[in-house]
PDB file of C-alpha atoms and ligand atoms in Angstrom:
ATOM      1  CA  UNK S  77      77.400 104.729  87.640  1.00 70.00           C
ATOM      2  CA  UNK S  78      78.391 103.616  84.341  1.00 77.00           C
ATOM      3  CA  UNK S  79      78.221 106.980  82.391  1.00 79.00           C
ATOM      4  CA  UNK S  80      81.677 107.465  80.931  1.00 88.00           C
ATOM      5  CA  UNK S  81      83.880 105.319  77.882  1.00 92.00           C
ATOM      6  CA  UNK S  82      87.116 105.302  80.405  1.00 95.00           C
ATOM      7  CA  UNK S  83      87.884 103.601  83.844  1.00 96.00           C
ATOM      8  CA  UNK S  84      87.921 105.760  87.212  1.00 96.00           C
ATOM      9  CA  UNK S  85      91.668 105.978  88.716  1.00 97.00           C
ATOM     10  CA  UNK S  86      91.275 105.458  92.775  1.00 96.00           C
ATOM     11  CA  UNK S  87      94.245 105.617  94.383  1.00 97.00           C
ATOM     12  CA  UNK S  88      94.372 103.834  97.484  1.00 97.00           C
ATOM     13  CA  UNK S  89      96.467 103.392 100.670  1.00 98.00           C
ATOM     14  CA  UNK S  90      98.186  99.744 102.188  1.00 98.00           C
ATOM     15  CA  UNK S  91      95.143  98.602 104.440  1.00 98.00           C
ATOM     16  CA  UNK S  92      92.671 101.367 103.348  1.00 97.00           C
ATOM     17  CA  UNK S  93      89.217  99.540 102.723  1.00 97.00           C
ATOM     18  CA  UNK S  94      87.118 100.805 100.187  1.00 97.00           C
ATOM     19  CA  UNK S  95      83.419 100.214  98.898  1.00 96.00           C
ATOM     20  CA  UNK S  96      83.228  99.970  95.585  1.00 95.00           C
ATOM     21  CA  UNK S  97      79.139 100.829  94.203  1.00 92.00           C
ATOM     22  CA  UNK S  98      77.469  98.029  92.609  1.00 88.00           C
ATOM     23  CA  UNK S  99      73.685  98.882  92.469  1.00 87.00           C
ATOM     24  CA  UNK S 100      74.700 101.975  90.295  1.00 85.00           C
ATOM     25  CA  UNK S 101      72.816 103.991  92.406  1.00 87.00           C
ATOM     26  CA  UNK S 102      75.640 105.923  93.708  1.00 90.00           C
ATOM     27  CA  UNK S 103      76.142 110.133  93.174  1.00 91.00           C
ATOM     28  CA  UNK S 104      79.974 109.290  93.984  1.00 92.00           C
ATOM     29  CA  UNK S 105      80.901 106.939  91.569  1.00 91.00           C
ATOM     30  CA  UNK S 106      82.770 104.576  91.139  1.00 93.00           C
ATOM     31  CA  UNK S 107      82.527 104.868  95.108  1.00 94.00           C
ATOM     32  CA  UNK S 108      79.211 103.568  97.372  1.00 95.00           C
ATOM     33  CA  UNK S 109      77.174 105.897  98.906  1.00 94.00           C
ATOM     34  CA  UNK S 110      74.798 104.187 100.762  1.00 92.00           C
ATOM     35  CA  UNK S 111      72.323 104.401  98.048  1.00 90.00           C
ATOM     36  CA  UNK S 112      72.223 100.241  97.593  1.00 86.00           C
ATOM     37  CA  UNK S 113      69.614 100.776 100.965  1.00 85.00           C
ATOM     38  CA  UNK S 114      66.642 101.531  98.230  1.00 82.00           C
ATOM     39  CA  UNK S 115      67.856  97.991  96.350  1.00 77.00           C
ATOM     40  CA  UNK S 116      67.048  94.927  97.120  1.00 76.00           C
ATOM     41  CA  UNK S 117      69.869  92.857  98.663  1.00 84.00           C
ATOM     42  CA  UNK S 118      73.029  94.705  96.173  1.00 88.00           C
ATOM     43  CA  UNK S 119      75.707  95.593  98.503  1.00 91.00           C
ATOM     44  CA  UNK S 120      78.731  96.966  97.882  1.00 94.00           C
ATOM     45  CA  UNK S 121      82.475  95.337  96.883  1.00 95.00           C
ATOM     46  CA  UNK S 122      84.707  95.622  99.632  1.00 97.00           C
ATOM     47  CA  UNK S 123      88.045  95.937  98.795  1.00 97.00           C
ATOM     48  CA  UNK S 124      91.054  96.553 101.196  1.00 97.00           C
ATOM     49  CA  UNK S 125      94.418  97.127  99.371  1.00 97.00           C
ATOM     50  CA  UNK S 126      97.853  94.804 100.414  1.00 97.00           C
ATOM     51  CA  UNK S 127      99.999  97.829  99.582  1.00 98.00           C
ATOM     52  CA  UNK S 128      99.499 101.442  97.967  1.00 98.00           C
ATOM     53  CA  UNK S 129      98.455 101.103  94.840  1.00 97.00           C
ATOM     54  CA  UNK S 130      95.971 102.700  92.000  1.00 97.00           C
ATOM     55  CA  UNK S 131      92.683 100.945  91.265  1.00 97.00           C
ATOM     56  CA  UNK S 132      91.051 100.590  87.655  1.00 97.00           C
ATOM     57  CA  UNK S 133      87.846 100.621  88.160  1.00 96.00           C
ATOM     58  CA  UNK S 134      85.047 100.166  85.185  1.00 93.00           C
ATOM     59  CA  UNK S 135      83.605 103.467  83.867  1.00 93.00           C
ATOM     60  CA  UNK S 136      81.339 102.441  81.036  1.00 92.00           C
ATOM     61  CA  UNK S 137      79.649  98.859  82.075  1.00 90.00           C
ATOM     62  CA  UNK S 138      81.042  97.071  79.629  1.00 93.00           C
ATOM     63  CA  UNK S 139      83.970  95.243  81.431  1.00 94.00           C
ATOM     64  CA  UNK S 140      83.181  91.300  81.668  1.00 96.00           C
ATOM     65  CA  UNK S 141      84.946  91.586  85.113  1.00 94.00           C
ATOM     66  CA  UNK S 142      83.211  94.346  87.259  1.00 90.00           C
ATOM     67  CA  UNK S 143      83.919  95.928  89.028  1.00 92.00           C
ATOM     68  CA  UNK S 144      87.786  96.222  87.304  1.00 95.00           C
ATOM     69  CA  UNK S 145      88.103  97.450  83.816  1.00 96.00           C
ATOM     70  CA  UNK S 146      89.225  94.544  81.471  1.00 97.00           C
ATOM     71  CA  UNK S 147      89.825  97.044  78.387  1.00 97.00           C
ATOM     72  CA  UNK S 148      86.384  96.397  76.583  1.00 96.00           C
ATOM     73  CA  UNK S 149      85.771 100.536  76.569  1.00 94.00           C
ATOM     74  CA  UNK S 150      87.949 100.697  73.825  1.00 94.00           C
ATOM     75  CA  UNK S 151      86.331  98.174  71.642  1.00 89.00           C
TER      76      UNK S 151
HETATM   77  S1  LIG B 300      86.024 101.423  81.456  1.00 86.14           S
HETATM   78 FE1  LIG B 300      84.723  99.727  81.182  1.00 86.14          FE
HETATM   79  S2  LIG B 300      86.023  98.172  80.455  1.00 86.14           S
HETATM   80 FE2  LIG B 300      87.303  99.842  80.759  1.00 86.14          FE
END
């Protein structure tokens, strides 16, 4: 999941809910896709926007706040 040095961009809609991978298992990240069944209890975020908006979502692992990005991929 965490393979590149720059956050994923998801936009999303007012209402949409999302799942947002946190076993790292996923094919479709930064997205879940049902992969977290072969882990042991990880599940994944689920986020559902107030209004339209565009999500910043950790690419590289480094972010002290995941699943956001926090800026740390550029140090
Ligand atoms: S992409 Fe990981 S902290 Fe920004």
């Amino acid at each position: 999941m965490y393979s590149q040095q720059f956050p994923y961009s998801v936009a999303i809609k007012k209402d949409e809910e999302i799942y947002i991978c946190q076993c790292g298992k996923t094919a479709k990240s930064p997205l879940c896709d049902g992969s977290h069944k072969q882990t042991d209890g990880v599940r994944p975020l689920i986020f559902t926007a107030e209004k339209d908006q565009s999500l910043t979502l950790c690419g590289c692992g480094k972010s002290a706040d995941i699943p956001w990005c926090d800026g740390s991929h550029n140090r």
